Structure formats: C-alpha cells, structure tokens
Amino acid sequence: MDLRQGIGLRRLGTTADEFQQDLLSSLYYRRGTTVESASPRDAYEALALTVRDRLAERRARTAAAHFASNPRWVYYLSAEYLLGAQLEQNLLYSGTGELASQSLKVLGRTLEEIEDLDVEPGLGNGGLGRLAACLVDAMATRDIPAVGYGIRYDFGIFRQSLEGGAQAERPDDWAFQGNPWEFPAPDDRQTVGFYGHTEPVPGSPTRKSWVPGEIVLGEPSHMLVPGYRTETVNIVRLWRARGSEASFDLSRFSAGQYAEAVQEAVRAENISKVLYPDDSTELGRELRLKQQYFLVSCSLRDIIRRFRLRNEGWDDFAEKTVIQLNDTHPTIAIPELMRLLVDEYGLDWDKAWSITRSTFAYTCHTLLPEALETWPVPLFERLLPRHLEIIYLINMFFLREVEARFPGDSDRLRRMSIIGEGSERRVRMAHLAVVGTEAVNGVAELHSKLLRETVLQDFADLWPAKFQNVTNGVSPRRFMKLANPRLSDLITEGLGDDGWLNDLDRLAGLERLAGDASFMERWRAVKRANKVDLAAGDPDSLTDVMIKRFHEYKRQQLKLLHVITMYHRIRANPAGDWVPRTVLFAGKAAPAYHAAKNIIRLINAVGATIAADPVVAPHLRVVFAENYNVTLAERIIPAADLSEQISLAGKEASGTGNMKLALNGAITIGTLDGANIEIRARVGEENFFLFGLDAFQAAEVQISGYHPREHYDRDAELKAAIDAITAGTFGGVGREVADSLLGWDEYLTLADYRSYLDCQEEVERAWRDPERWTRLSILNTAHSGFFSADRTIADYAARIWRVAPVPVPKDI
Ligand SMILES: *Cc1c(COP(=O)(O)O)cnc(C)c1O
C-alpha cells in the first residue's frame, strides 16, 4: 500500500531551502500575511504549522500502519495531561531545529524569540498529569499503538504569582491566542447524557433504558505525540463540552433575555471550563463528577468506534483493547462500558462483565486516605442514575464472591463493599476500580507494597495476582535533551554517541568517567553554566532545590526549619566558614489549602528577613520562583545541586521530580519514601543522603502517640526556630504554621528535624570536596537510567497490557 500515492501525500522537504519554502507557504496561505507585515505571532504560527506538517505526515503513516495491523490498542484515560511546551519538543522530534533556526532569518526573527510565544497547555496539577505526558511520549517512542484521552480544559492550572509574599491565583487562559498544535475533529463529536431516570426493558431483568435529563456534546481535538527517533506519531485526544443547537433559546434571545437564552449552553460548556486545582483532596463537587463522566463517556464511544473500523461483534473487544485508568478519576468507565454493552448493545450481564473486567487496568497514585475518591450516593443517583444501579449490581455479585471465599466475615464484606456505609453512603471509586479491572498497580515498589498491605489489603487477599508494581519514569528527551542540552552533549561525547536517549541504561557507561579529571571538570562547568542561566543566585553556591506542589506531607516546612536554623547559626557566628547556599523553592498550593499557602507566605517572609540581613545574606539566600510549571522545571532542574525529597515516609506514592533531578546530576537528600528508595538502591547508599524515619517507624510513632512538643522541648535549635516564628522575627507571618507544628504536626516534621539537620551537615562536608561532589553527581546520572519512562512503558506493555510494538514503515 503506498499511502502517498493512494492519497497524493507529498513527502516534505528536508533541506534548508525546502523548509524555508514551506515556512513561507505557511505564512502566506495559512496565516494570510506576508514577510513584510508578519507579526511575531504570525511567525510563531507559521513555524508551528510547518513543523506540525512534518509530524502530521508521520501521523498519517502511523494511522495507516495501525489500521493495517489491527493491533491490540492501549487507551490511556487521564483527567490530566501536563504536556509542557510543544514547539521545542516538536522541533526536536521532527529533527527540524536547525532548519527552523536558519529559516526564521528570512522573517528577521530568532528561534529563542519565537519560542517565548509557545504557551504550555497546563492541563494538569503536577506529578500525575506530568506522568501521563511522559508515558504517552514513551508509548510513541516504543511504537505502541496508543491513544491518550483527556479533557480540553479552557482554563488549565492557575497562574501563580506572589503578592506581598502570598500566593495569588490568576486564570490560565492558555489557548487565548489559539493553539496551532491542535487538530479539531468535529466529525467525531459525541453526545453525553446526565441526570434523568431509568426505565425497565420488558423481558430483560438486567437491561434498562436510561432517559437522560440533560444532553451535552463532546467535541474532540487532538495533539500529536511523536515518538523520538521512530516514525510513530500517536495522539492525545481531548474533549471539550459544547451545548447542542437546542441549548440556545432563540425565542428568549429575541425577547431580549440574553442570559437566559444561553443559560443551558453555558451550563454545558462549564463542564470543560476549568481544571480543578487540587491534586490531593477530593472536594466532591458535582461538576467534577460531571467532568469525569464526560471524559469517560466520550472516550468509550470513541474507542468502540475505532474498534468497529476493523472488527465486528464483541468477541475480540477485550483482545484488541486495554484501557488504563490513570487514578480513579476515570473509573466510571467501568459501569459505563457495562451500560453500553448491556443496555445499548444487548449483551447479557456475564458476558459484558467478562469483557469489561478484562479490558481495564487501574493505576493507583496515592496512599493518602483523603485523596481516595468517594462520591455521595444521592449525588451519584441524581447525576448518573443508571450507573448507580449498575454499580449496585456489580457490588452484589462482588460481595457474593467475597462471601464465598470468606464465609461469615461480615466485617470484611463491610470493608470491601463498593458502597461505604458511614454516616453517609458513598461510592468508593478505588474499590470499584479494583473490582472492575484485570490489573492494579502502584507506582513505586514501596507504594505497591503499602497498597497491598494497607489500603487495599482485603483485595490483595482475595486476588493476590492482580496487584503489581510499575515504577514511574520520566522522559529523557524532555528532562535531559531539551532541558539540559549542555549536559546531554557532554554525555553524548562521553559515551561516544547519543543512543542513550532511547536506551537510558546506557548512562551506566558514565561510571568509568566519574574519576576522569577532565570529564569531571567539564561536568562541573556545565552545572555552573546552567546556574548562571537560571540566575537564581550565586552560581558558586550550593543550589538546594525543593520544587513540587505545596503539601504538608511533602514537608516544605521541614526545609524551612532548616533554613531558619541556618539563619540562627550564621547570625551567632558571622565569621564561621559557611557553605554558601541558594535555597530555591517553587510550587503551587491548591487555592483552598490554607495551611500550604501559609507555608508559602512564611518562606517568603523568612527569605525577605534573610535578604535584609547583611550578616546572613552573603551566605544564605532563599528564592521562591513563581508559577512552577513544566517550562520552569526544565530551567531549574539542570541547575540543581541538591534535590530535596523529604516527604514523610509512607506518604509520597512515587515522585517523579526526584527522578528528573537525579538524572540531571543533582544529589538527593531524602527519606525512604516512594521512588527515593529505588533511586538510592541504584545510585548507591554512599551517593544518596538519607535521613529520617522509615514508613514503618513513622507508623509506629503515630500509633504510640506522637507529641511534637517533646522534640521542641528537647532540641534547643528546633525550639529557637519555632520561637522565632511566633516571636515575629519574620514580620509576624507564619504563626499558624508554628501552631500546627507544635499542636499536632500530622507529618512528623519535628520528629525528623534533627536527623535532617545532621544529614545537611553531611551534605556540606561532601560539597566542600568538589571532586567528591562531582563524582556523586556523575554517579547519580550514571545509575538513574532505570527511571526512563521508556522502561516504565516496557513494564506496562509486558506485564499488564500484553501489547507488542507496531513499527511504522518509512514508506507505505
Ligand atoms: C515532575 C513535575 C511534578 C512532580 O514533582 P514531584 O516532586 O514528583 O512531586 C510536578 N509539577 C511539574 C511541573 C513537574 O514537572
């Protein structure tokens, strides 16, 4: 099959001349302007379209190859994608960076200037959304036929700024100027129902017909997801809610009732209006549940449509389809597929259940009880009446299975039920997700173990083989090659070629260079140049970074107590031989999370006090970088010396920031939590700064009765640090933070304080020996190859999805 002949597809040029011609064509024919009058925006759009064309041609070939092979598909359902900026990525993945740079000269522009116009789609909160982006990148790179499904929020994660040291939030209208990377696909529009009631279907005990009370349209568009050094280009398909034609009330409009006329359409469009900016607690809003069902309903119909392109009947559906649920947010897909199969396609219950169960797999992302999603039964009943009925049936059959295995164990039945019977009846989404899937995985060894032994223990008793671990990973393309070109070039030189970007274990070859004086010298020079670029502080100071969402369990407050203690020590001994440090914080707090916002304020107050103190300022500087996002992460990570991964052990599922930093040669100071444990095991105990309680000890402390005041009373430096806050040393800011630390200190900050401070002294000893530090840094990079998202995807493909790559030929 020659696709280009078949549909007349022209292979795009690869020379500078051809590229420039295409750029000018884009400018004239697609922007409708000329070289003379092109604005920077015109130049940006024309370049984006020219680059996009190159990927689109690969996309067409990918689609043809996938269609021809009718493979088993992976569908990744995620409420969030934190894709990062697209232009630089797509230049790299299409190999057109140099051509673009050259060609832009004809427009009198530089690539750097144009790249500044590329806005990152902030369709995620943090780790979970960025993981989704890294995984789709790796799926394409590994030639796995896959589609990522998500929501095209009009407003992504809020923009953070500091006002008087406090977090202020502004809406993120990310596509305000348009988004050249997006392909609208209105033909694949779907219809989604909400509310209403169900009616029996005569002659069938399980079938029902649902009569929704509200109808909303889901309009898809997709972004291209190219693989690196392969032909595959997959897509992420994003749904946007629209009112139907009928939702506009022309007669009211004509009568001058403008607001009433569009009321229904506005209500519909609100579904994809904004990303909920909280990544760790469930706020249980109706609109959130609507978002979830909207995503699921549109995506499942699209999946079935795609299945029907090459297959008939239902016998092969589970064979050809695996749907990965990224956390519980898309879990309503389980009852929705049951509804489609039973009610709409007339399959009997058992057959439908067998298909459903073998189609889905579920990734759990948390251990925090407050993050485990549940929904009040009455809300579910009102919004999705048929789904609730189906959940009741699923639960009934499930509890029978439990009863058969553990007869008479009514406690167990109560614990495992999908419906929680507390003061209020609630649907437990994690239970539904475990019951309705073939595989359940945690995202790091410790996390998977704790899931099996605590949160989901009853389920692991019942189905031990269902539970797996797939340790997270990150894209080496984005977080090394794009973020850190200097280090990438040096590594390529050291290893002889750049094959490591697709085979990250090859970084191990750097080990033999960890003692090579000239290589070490250049390694240091790269780090220094990256620090100069970042311009956050003295490039010769120890750049100590804590960049992640603000959450009490992550313990930015512990880092802050260290900073305050350093401040006291330096003031007490100004002539001491202090290691100069720049402590860099970045991260957003959920707008309603007051405790986290108080910590941000306190950090800035402490930072201001230190900056104004001529004794301390030369040695210690606190910087808060506003509006942490992928673009900012890409700037900070290459400049980091020390990576702060100091969550209370047993609370961080995996972390991925820890991996990005280790790969870029930052050395971790961390607890035995999440993937820190695996990082330490790989880079070596002597190349990792470990402190604090482990998960088991932390649980013991909490069970035996924790009294933070005992630590405060016993430790003079700790007491001084907290007293300074309450005494108003930092302008009276942060008293609530101090109160919570002394009052209950949910995350054992005070219990780990002394161990953390001692460990920081070890850090400084290592830092004072530049040879040693550089060796640590090189070894961290050398032994972090495991944390490539390509390895993560290989694990999913082999152990959970059972899918094989489908390479895309260069010529079809
Ligand atoms: C990697 C990343 C995260 C996750 O960081 P953790 O330290 O694992 O919590 C969050 N936000 C952004 C923008 C990231 O790039």
mmCIF file of C-alpha atoms and ligand atoms in Angstrom, residues 82 120 125-128 130 474 479 547-549 553-554 628-631 633-634 637 644-645 652 654-658 660-661, ligand 1:
data_model
loop_
_atom_site.group_PDB
_atom_site.id
_atom_site.type_symbol
_atom_site.label_atom_id
_atom_site.label_comp_id
_atom_site.label_asym_id
_atom_site.label_seq_id
_atom_site.Cartn_x
_atom_site.Cartn_y
_atom_site.Cartn_z
ATOM 1 C CA LEU A 82 0.814 18.302 31.762
ATOM 2 C CA GLU A 120 2.409 25.372 27.700
ATOM 3 C CA ASN A 125 -1.872 19.805 38.523
ATOM 4 C CA GLY A 126 1.526 18.211 38.919
ATOM 5 C CA GLY A 127 3.008 14.748 39.130
ATOM 6 C CA LEU A 128 0.001 12.768 37.903
ATOM 7 C CA ARG A 130 3.145 15.069 34.012
ATOM 8 C CA VAL A 474 10.274 10.365 33.104
ATOM 9 C CA PHE A 479 14.057 16.326 31.012
ATOM 10 C CA ILE A 547 10.271 22.136 43.573
ATOM 11 C CA LYS A 548 6.886 20.425 43.744
ATOM 12 C CA ARG A 549 3.317 21.082 44.765
ATOM 13 C CA TYR A 553 3.076 15.700 53.612
ATOM 14 C CA LYS A 554 5.843 16.821 51.243
ATOM 15 C CA TYR A 628 6.031 26.363 38.802
ATOM 16 C CA ASN A 629 5.201 24.509 35.609
ATOM 17 C CA VAL A 630 6.978 22.213 33.167
ATOM 18 C CA THR A 631 8.788 25.077 31.466
ATOM 19 C CA ALA A 633 11.047 22.800 35.870
ATOM 20 C CA GLU A 634 13.111 22.485 32.701
ATOM 21 C CA ILE A 637 16.410 21.064 37.240
ATOM 22 C CA GLU A 644 15.021 17.824 48.322
ATOM 23 C CA GLN A 645 12.776 14.734 48.535
ATOM 24 C CA GLU A 652 4.629 10.001 48.604
ATOM 25 C CA SER A 654 6.494 7.664 43.890
ATOM 26 C CA GLY A 655 7.531 11.163 42.968
ATOM 27 C CA THR A 656 8.952 11.880 39.555
ATOM 28 C CA GLY A 657 10.676 15.174 40.351
ATOM 29 C CA ASN A 658 13.186 13.066 42.293
ATOM 30 C CA LYS A 660 14.340 14.217 36.872
ATOM 31 C CA LEU A 661 16.767 15.754 39.339
HETATM 32 C C1 LIG B 1 7.741 16.466 37.666
HETATM 33 C C2 LIG B 1 6.782 17.539 37.984
HETATM 34 C C3 LIG B 1 5.976 17.435 39.118
HETATM 35 C C4 LIG B 1 6.074 16.297 40.102
HETATM 36 O O1 LIG B 1 7.039 16.597 41.074
HETATM 37 P P1 LIG B 1 7.191 15.733 42.412
HETATM 38 O O2 LIG B 1 8.449 16.245 43.026
HETATM 39 O O3 LIG B 1 7.325 14.306 41.977
HETATM 40 O O4 LIG B 1 6.001 15.985 43.236
HETATM 41 C C5 LIG B 1 5.087 18.450 39.382
HETATM 42 N N1 LIG B 1 4.980 19.516 38.566
HETATM 43 C C6 LIG B 1 5.752 19.658 37.470
HETATM 44 C C7 LIG B 1 5.601 20.865 36.623
HETATM 45 C C8 LIG B 1 6.671 18.666 37.132
HETATM 46 O O5 LIG B 1 7.416 18.810 36.028
#
